[in-house]
Amino acid sequence: AVHETVAFATITEHVVRQVSGERAGDLAAVVDRHRRLMTSGPAGGGPEVVLDLLTSDLDLRAWVLSPTGRQIAGAGAPLPGALGAAL
């Protein structure tokens, strides 16, 4: 609750500062991911670099599969063969 004597502009300024701080953190994370992608080698390191970022930053496991379900790239444990074919 906000007391009625507090100006709307004061509330707005507080909210904008909070959101700006969160966005600055998001921007820093994006810049850091971009830097890591760019320093992974001259060719970008292939799909493994992106998949490693998904695993380390977002705790997501992902794989790149061929049309037949064969694993082409992945981060962490390999995808079980039957599951790859089912996907």
XYZ file of N, CA and C in Angstrom:
261
model
N 0.843 -1.181 0.000
C 0.000 0.000 0.000
C 0.885 1.239 0.000
N 0.404 2.258 -0.657
C 1.129 3.524 -0.746
C 0.245 4.606 -0.144
N 0.848 5.433 0.682
C 0.087 6.520 1.301
C -0.353 7.507 0.228
N -1.519 8.115 0.442
C -2.100 9.007 -0.571
C -1.291 10.270 -0.807
N -0.374 10.600 0.094
C 0.441 11.802 -0.103
C 1.625 11.560 -1.034
N 1.896 10.314 -1.360
C 3.007 9.994 -2.263
C 2.574 10.286 -3.694
N 3.376 11.066 -4.388
C 3.050 11.459 -5.762
C 3.159 10.267 -6.707
N 2.291 10.263 -7.710
C 2.325 9.199 -8.716
C 3.678 9.180 -9.426
N 4.255 10.351 -9.662
C 5.568 10.437 -10.322
C 6.639 9.735 -9.493
N 6.548 9.816 -8.187
C 7.510 9.141 -7.308
C 7.393 7.630 -7.446
N 6.161 7.147 -7.486
C 5.933 5.706 -7.662
C 6.454 5.257 -9.022
N 6.130 6.027 -10.064
C 6.575 5.692 -11.421
C 8.093 5.651 -11.500
N 8.753 6.640 -10.905
C 10.216 6.680 -10.927
C 10.803 5.450 -10.237
N 10.232 5.049 -9.127
C 10.712 3.865 -8.403
C 10.569 2.608 -9.268
N 9.406 2.449 -9.892
C 9.162 1.275 -10.734
C 10.113 1.264 -11.923
N 10.302 2.411 -12.569
C 11.202 2.490 -13.728
C 12.622 2.120 -13.327
N 13.073 2.572 -12.154
C 14.422 2.209 -11.696
C 14.547 0.711 -11.477
N 13.520 0.091 -10.907
C 13.545 -1.357 -10.687
C 13.617 -2.104 -12.015
N 12.779 -1.717 -12.960
C 12.739 -2.389 -14.263
C 14.048 -2.164 -15.007
N 14.583 -0.947 -14.937
C 15.846 -0.653 -15.622
C 16.977 -1.509 -15.072
N 16.994 -1.720 -13.760
C 18.015 -2.568 -13.160
C 17.910 -4.001 -13.632
N 16.684 -4.510 -13.738
C 16.483 -5.877 -14.226
C 16.901 -5.986 -15.683
N 16.561 -4.988 -16.480
C 16.942 -5.006 -17.895
C 18.448 -4.917 -18.064
N 19.108 -4.144 -17.210
C 20.564 -4.051 -17.287
C 21.184 -5.413 -17.015
N 20.627 -6.147 -16.046
C 21.117 -7.493 -15.763
C 20.889 -8.430 -16.927
N 19.712 -8.322 -17.559
C 19.416 -9.144 -18.733
C 20.366 -8.813 -19.869
N 20.607 -7.526 -20.082
C 21.512 -7.105 -21.148
C 22.923 -7.613 -20.885
N 23.366 -7.554 -19.646
C 24.695 -8.063 -19.306
C 24.789 -9.552 -19.599
N 23.734 -10.303 -19.310
C 23.731 -11.742 -19.589
C 23.788 -12.002 -21.086
N 23.047 -11.212 -21.868
C 23.067 -11.373 -23.329
C 24.457 -11.080 -23.874
N 25.067 -10.002 -23.404
C 26.408 -9.642 -23.866
C 27.410 -10.726 -23.488
N 27.290 -11.277 -22.283
C 28.195 -12.343 -21.853
C 28.032 -13.583 -22.722
N 26.784 -13.980 -23.026
C 26.560 -15.140 -23.899
C 27.134 -14.890 -25.287
N 26.933 -13.687 -25.798
C 27.467 -13.352 -27.122
C 28.989 -13.448 -27.118
N 29.619 -12.923 -26.069
C 31.082 -12.990 -25.965
C 31.551 -14.435 -25.947
N 30.866 -15.289 -25.177
C 31.267 -16.695 -25.114
C 31.086 -17.391 -26.456
N 30.030 -17.044 -27.181
C 29.835 -17.642 -28.509
C 30.929 -17.204 -29.470
N 31.311 -15.932 -29.394
C 32.292 -15.397 -30.334
C 33.713 -15.865 -30.023
N 33.989 -16.246 -28.788
C 35.340 -16.677 -28.436
C 35.498 -18.189 -28.499
N 34.525 -18.869 -29.066
C 34.585 -20.329 -29.118
C 35.365 -20.850 -30.310
N 35.993 -19.987 -31.035
C 36.777 -20.418 -32.189
C 36.384 -19.644 -33.426
N 37.204 -19.736 -34.456
C 36.954 -18.949 -35.658
C 35.641 -19.287 -36.350
N 35.213 -20.532 -36.273
C 33.972 -20.919 -36.952
C 32.778 -20.880 -36.003
N 32.974 -20.365 -34.795
C 31.872 -20.292 -33.841
C 31.713 -21.539 -32.997
N 32.436 -22.607 -33.280
C 32.399 -23.800 -32.449
C 31.281 -24.769 -32.762
N 30.429 -24.457 -33.713
C 29.363 -25.381 -34.086
C 28.216 -25.376 -33.100
N 27.266 -26.266 -33.308
C 26.074 -26.281 -32.452
C 26.364 -26.661 -31.003
N 27.468 -27.346 -30.747
C 27.791 -27.741 -29.375
C 27.914 -26.528 -28.460
N 28.446 -25.418 -28.995
C 28.623 -24.218 -28.177
C 27.265 -23.691 -27.717
N 26.323 -23.616 -28.634
C 24.985 -23.130 -28.290
C 24.310 -24.089 -27.313
N 24.445 -25.375 -27.553
C 23.829 -26.365 -26.669
C 24.458 -26.335 -25.279
N 25.772 -26.121 -25.210
C 26.437 -25.988 -23.911
C 25.917 -24.765 -23.155
N 25.684 -23.655 -23.886
C 25.134 -22.462 -23.244
C 23.726 -22.721 -22.705
N 22.923 -23.434 -23.465
C 21.578 -23.777 -22.987
C 21.652 -24.576 -21.694
N 22.606 -25.505 -21.640
C 22.754 -26.342 -20.455
C 23.268 -25.534 -19.272
N 24.325 -24.748 -19.485
C 24.942 -24.034 -18.366
C 24.109 -22.851 -17.889
N 23.498 -22.101 -18.802
C 22.779 -20.891 -18.409
C 21.324 -21.142 -18.040
N 20.671 -22.057 -18.719
C 19.237 -22.245 -18.524
C 18.873 -23.620 -17.978
N 19.875 -24.473 -17.770
C 19.658 -25.837 -17.275
C 18.701 -26.616 -18.185
N 18.883 -26.429 -19.504
C 18.089 -27.146 -20.502
C 18.982 -28.114 -21.253
N 18.483 -29.296 -21.504
C 19.213 -30.259 -22.327
C 18.584 -30.255 -23.706
N 19.422 -30.205 -24.728
C 18.919 -30.176 -26.104
C 19.893 -30.913 -27.004
N 19.382 -31.401 -28.116
C 20.183 -32.133 -29.080
C 19.809 -31.677 -30.485
N 20.749 -31.807 -31.389
C 20.472 -31.608 -32.812
C 20.413 -33.002 -33.414
N 19.281 -33.309 -34.057
C 19.070 -34.642 -34.610
C 18.970 -34.584 -36.124
N 19.395 -35.671 -36.759
C 19.201 -35.814 -38.202
C 17.733 -36.165 -38.451
N 17.275 -36.118 -39.700
C 15.889 -36.508 -39.985
C 15.556 -37.941 -39.555
N 16.563 -38.790 -39.436
C 16.314 -40.173 -39.016
C 16.404 -40.357 -37.504
N 16.716 -39.280 -36.760
C 16.802 -39.360 -35.307
C 18.199 -39.590 -34.776
N 19.194 -39.642 -35.652
C 20.582 -39.812 -35.198
C 21.059 -38.506 -34.576
N 21.724 -38.602 -33.423
C 22.212 -37.407 -32.743
C 23.406 -36.833 -33.488
N 23.312 -35.571 -33.863
C 24.404 -34.876 -34.540
C 25.223 -34.090 -33.526
N 24.550 -33.472 -32.573
C 25.230 -32.699 -31.532
C 24.361 -32.717 -30.286
N 25.011 -32.508 -29.154
C 24.268 -32.459 -27.899
C 25.176 -32.045 -26.771
N 24.575 -31.578 -25.697
C 25.335 -31.195 -24.516
C 24.972 -32.154 -23.395
N 25.961 -32.590 -22.663
C 25.701 -33.507 -21.560
C 25.550 -34.935 -22.036
N 24.709 -35.673 -21.340
C 24.515 -37.098 -21.644
C 23.877 -37.276 -23.019
N 24.291 -38.325 -23.743
C 23.688 -38.567 -25.057
C 22.209 -38.925 -24.941
N 21.485 -38.591 -25.974
C 20.064 -38.921 -26.048
C 19.929 -40.423 -26.274
N 19.080 -41.111 -25.504
C 18.885 -42.546 -25.745
C 18.422 -42.790 -27.183
N 19.000 -43.797 -27.842
C 18.748 -44.064 -29.255
C 17.288 -44.204 -29.628
N 16.520 -44.938 -28.846
C 15.107 -45.140 -29.166
C 14.334 -43.829 -29.094
N 14.711 -42.968 -28.171
C 14.030 -41.687 -28.037
C 14.322 -40.795 -29.234
N 15.567 -40.800 -29.693
C 15.921 -40.019 -30.881
C 15.110 -40.436 -32.089
N 14.955 -41.728 -32.277
C 14.170 -42.234 -33.408
C 12.702 -41.854 -33.259
N 12.193 -41.868 -32.027
C 10.789 -41.513 -31.798
C 10.524 -40.034 -32.067
N 11.514 -39.219 -31.762
C 11.342 -37.780 -31.993
C 11.367 -37.481 -33.473
